[in-house]
PDB file of C-alpha atoms in Angstrom:
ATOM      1  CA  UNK A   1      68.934  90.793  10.646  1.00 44.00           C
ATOM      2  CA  UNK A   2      69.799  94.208   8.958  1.00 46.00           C
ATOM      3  CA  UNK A   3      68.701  97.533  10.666  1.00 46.00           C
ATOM      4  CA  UNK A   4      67.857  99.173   7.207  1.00 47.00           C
ATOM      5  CA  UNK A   5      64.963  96.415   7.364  1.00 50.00           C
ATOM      6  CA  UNK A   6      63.696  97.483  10.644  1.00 50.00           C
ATOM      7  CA  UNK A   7      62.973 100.774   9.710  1.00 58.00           C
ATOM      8  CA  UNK A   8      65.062 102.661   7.476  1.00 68.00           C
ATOM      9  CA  UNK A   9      65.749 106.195   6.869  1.00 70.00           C
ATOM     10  CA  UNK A  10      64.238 108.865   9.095  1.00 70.00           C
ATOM     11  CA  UNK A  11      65.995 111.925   8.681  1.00 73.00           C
ATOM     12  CA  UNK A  12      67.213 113.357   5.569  1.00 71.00           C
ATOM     13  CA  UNK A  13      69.574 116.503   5.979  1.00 75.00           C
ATOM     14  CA  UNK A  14      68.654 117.589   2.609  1.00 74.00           C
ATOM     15  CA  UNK A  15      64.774 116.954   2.835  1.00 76.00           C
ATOM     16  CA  UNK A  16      64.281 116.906   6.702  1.00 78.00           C
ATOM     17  CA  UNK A  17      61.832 114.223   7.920  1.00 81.00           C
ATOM     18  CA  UNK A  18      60.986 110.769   6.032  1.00 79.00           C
ATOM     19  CA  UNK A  19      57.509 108.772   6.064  1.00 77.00           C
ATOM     20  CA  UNK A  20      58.828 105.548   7.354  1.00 73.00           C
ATOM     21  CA  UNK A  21      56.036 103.531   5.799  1.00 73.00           C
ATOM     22  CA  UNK A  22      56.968 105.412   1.717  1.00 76.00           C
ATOM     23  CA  UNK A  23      60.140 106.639   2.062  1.00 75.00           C
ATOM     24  CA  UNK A  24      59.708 110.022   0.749  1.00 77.00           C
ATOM     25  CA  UNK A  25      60.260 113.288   2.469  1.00 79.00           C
ATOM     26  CA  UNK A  26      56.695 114.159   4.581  1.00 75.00           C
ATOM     27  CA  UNK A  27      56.040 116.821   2.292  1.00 76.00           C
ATOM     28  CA  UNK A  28      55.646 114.098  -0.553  1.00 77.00           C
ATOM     29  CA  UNK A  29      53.836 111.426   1.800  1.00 76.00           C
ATOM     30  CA  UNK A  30      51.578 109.966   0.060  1.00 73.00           C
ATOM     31  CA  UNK A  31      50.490 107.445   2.775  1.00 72.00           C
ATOM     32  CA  UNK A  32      48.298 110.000   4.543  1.00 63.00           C
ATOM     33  CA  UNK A  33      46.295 110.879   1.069  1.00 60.00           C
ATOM     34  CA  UNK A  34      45.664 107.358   0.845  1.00 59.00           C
ATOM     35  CA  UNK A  35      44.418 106.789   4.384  1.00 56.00           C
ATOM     36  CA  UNK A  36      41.637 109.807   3.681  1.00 54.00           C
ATOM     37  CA  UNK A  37      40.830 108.826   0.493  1.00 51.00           C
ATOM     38  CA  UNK A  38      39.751 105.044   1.688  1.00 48.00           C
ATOM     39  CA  UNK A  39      37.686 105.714   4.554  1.00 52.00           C
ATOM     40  CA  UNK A  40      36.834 103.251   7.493  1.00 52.00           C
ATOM     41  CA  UNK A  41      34.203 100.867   7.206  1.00 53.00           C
ATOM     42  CA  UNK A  42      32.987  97.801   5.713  1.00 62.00           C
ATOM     43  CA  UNK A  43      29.737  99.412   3.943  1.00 67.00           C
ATOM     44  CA  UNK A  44      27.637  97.440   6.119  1.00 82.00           C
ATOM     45  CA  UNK A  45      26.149  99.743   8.098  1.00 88.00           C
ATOM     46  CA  UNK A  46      25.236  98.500  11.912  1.00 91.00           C
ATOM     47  CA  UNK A  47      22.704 100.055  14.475  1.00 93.00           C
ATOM     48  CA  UNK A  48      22.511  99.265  17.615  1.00 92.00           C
ATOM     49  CA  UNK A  49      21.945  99.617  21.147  1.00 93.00           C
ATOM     50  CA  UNK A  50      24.696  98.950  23.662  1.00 91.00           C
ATOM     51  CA  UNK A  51      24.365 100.133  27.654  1.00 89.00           C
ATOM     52  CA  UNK A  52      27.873  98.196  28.292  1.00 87.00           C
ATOM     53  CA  UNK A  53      30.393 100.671  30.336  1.00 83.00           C
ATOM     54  CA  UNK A  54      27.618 103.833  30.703  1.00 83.00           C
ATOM     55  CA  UNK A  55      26.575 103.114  34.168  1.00 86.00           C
ATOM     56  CA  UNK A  56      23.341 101.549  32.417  1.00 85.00           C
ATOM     57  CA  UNK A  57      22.832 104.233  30.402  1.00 90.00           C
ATOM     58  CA  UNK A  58      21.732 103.254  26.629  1.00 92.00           C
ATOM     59  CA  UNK A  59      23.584 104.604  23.771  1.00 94.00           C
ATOM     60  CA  UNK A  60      22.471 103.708  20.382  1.00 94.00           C
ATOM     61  CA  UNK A  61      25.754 102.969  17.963  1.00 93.00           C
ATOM     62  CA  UNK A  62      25.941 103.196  14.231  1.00 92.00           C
ATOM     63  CA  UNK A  63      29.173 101.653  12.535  1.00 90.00           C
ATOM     64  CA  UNK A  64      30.739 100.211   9.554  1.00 88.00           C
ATOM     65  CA  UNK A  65      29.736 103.647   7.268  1.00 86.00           C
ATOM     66  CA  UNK A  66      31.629 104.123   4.477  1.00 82.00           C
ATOM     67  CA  UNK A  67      32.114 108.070   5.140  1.00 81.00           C
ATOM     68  CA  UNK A  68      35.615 110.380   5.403  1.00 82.00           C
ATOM     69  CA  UNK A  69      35.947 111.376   9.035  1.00 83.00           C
ATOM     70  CA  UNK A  70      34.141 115.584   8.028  1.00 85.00           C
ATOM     71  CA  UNK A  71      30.825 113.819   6.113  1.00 86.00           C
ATOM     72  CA  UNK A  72      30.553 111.493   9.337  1.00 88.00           C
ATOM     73  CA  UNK A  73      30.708 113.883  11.623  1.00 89.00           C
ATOM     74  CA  UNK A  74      28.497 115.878   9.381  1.00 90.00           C
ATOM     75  CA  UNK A  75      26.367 112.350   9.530  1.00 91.00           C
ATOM     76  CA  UNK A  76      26.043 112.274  13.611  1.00 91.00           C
ATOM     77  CA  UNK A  77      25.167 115.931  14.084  1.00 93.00           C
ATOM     78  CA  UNK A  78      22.197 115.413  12.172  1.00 92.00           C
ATOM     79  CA  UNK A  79      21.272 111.796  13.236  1.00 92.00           C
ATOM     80  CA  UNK A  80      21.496 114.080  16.938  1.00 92.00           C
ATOM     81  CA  UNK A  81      19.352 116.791  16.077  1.00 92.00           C
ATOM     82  CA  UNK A  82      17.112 114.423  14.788  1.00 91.00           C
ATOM     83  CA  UNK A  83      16.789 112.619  17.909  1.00 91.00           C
ATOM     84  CA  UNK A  84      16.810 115.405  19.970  1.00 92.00           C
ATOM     85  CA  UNK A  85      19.842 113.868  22.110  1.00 92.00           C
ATOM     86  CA  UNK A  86      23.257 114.213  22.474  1.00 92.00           C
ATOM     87  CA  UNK A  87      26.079 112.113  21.342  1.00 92.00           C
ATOM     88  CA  UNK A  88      29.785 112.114  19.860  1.00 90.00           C
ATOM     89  CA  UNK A  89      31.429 111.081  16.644  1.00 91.00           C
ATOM     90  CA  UNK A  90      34.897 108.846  17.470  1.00 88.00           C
ATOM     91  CA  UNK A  91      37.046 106.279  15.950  1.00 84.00           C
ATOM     92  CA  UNK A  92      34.537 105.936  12.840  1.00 85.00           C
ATOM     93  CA  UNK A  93      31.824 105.442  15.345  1.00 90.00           C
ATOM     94  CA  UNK A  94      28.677 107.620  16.006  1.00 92.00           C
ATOM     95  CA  UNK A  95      27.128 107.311  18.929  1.00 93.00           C
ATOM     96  CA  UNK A  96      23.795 108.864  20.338  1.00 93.00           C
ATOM     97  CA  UNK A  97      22.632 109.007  23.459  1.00 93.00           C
ATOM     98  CA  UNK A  98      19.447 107.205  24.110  1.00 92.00           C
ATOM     99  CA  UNK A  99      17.728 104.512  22.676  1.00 92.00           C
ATOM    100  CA  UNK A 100      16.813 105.758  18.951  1.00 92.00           C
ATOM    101  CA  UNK A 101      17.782 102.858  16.723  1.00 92.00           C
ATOM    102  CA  UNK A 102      14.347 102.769  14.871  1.00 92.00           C
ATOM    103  CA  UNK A 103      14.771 106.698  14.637  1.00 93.00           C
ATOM    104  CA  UNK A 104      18.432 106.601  13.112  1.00 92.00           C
ATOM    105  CA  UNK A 105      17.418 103.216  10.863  1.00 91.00           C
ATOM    106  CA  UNK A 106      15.110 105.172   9.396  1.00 92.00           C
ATOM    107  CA  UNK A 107      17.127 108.727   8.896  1.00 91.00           C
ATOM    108  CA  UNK A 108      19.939 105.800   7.362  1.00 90.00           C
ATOM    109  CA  UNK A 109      17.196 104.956   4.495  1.00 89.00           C
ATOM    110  CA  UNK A 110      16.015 108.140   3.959  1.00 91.00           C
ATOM    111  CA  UNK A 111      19.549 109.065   3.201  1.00 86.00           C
ATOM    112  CA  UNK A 112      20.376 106.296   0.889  1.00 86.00           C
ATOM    113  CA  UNK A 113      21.974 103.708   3.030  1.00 86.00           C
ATOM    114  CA  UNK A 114      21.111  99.860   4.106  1.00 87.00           C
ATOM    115  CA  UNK A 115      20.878  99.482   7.700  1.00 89.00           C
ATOM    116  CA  UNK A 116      20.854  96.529   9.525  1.00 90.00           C
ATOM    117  CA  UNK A 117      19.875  96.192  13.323  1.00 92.00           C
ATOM    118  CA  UNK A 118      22.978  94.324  15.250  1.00 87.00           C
ATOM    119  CA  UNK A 119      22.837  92.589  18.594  1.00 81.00           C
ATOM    120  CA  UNK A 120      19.011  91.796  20.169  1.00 65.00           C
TER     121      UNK A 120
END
């Protein structure tokens, strides 16, 4: 097996450092515009309720929207206020404290989207 196909260039001494996945100098990556232009998601978006790992504390649990990482954060502070709870935005998932799945289902169709309830 060759090394150059385990890897390849990393350090240029004219250009500095190399993108290993496009092979051009970082300040020409174009890997990382492509990774914000197609955000996460599968467009379906999915509600629900989980209490698994929160010392039996409910948090409801929206994924699968097809938002950049500012308009979903943007997305759960209002979906927050909304429920009057708290809650975080992480890994393309937002999560708010407390059972509010019929409250955020409904904020979701207000704002254009097609929820669908997941698990029970």
């Amino acid at each position: 097996m060759k090394s150059s196909s385990l890897g390849g260039l990393v350090y240029s001494t004219e250009t500095g450092r190399m993108c290993p996945a496009c092979r051009q100098p970082l300040a020409q990556c174009a890997c990382k515009a492509l990774a914000k232009s197609a955000p996460a998601g599968d467009g379906v978006v999915r509600v629900s309720r989980q209490t698994k790992g929160r010392g039996g504390k409910s948090v409801t649990v929206v994924k699968g929207l097809p938002l950049d990482a500012i308009a979903l954060a943007l997305l759960g502070k209002q979906l927050r206020t909304q429920c009057g709870s708290g809650g975080t935005v992480k890994d393309g998932v937002i999560e708010v404290q407390g059972d509010h799945v019929e409250t955020v289902m409904a904020a979701l169709a207000k704002l254009g989207h097609q929820p669908k309830k997941a698990g029970g």
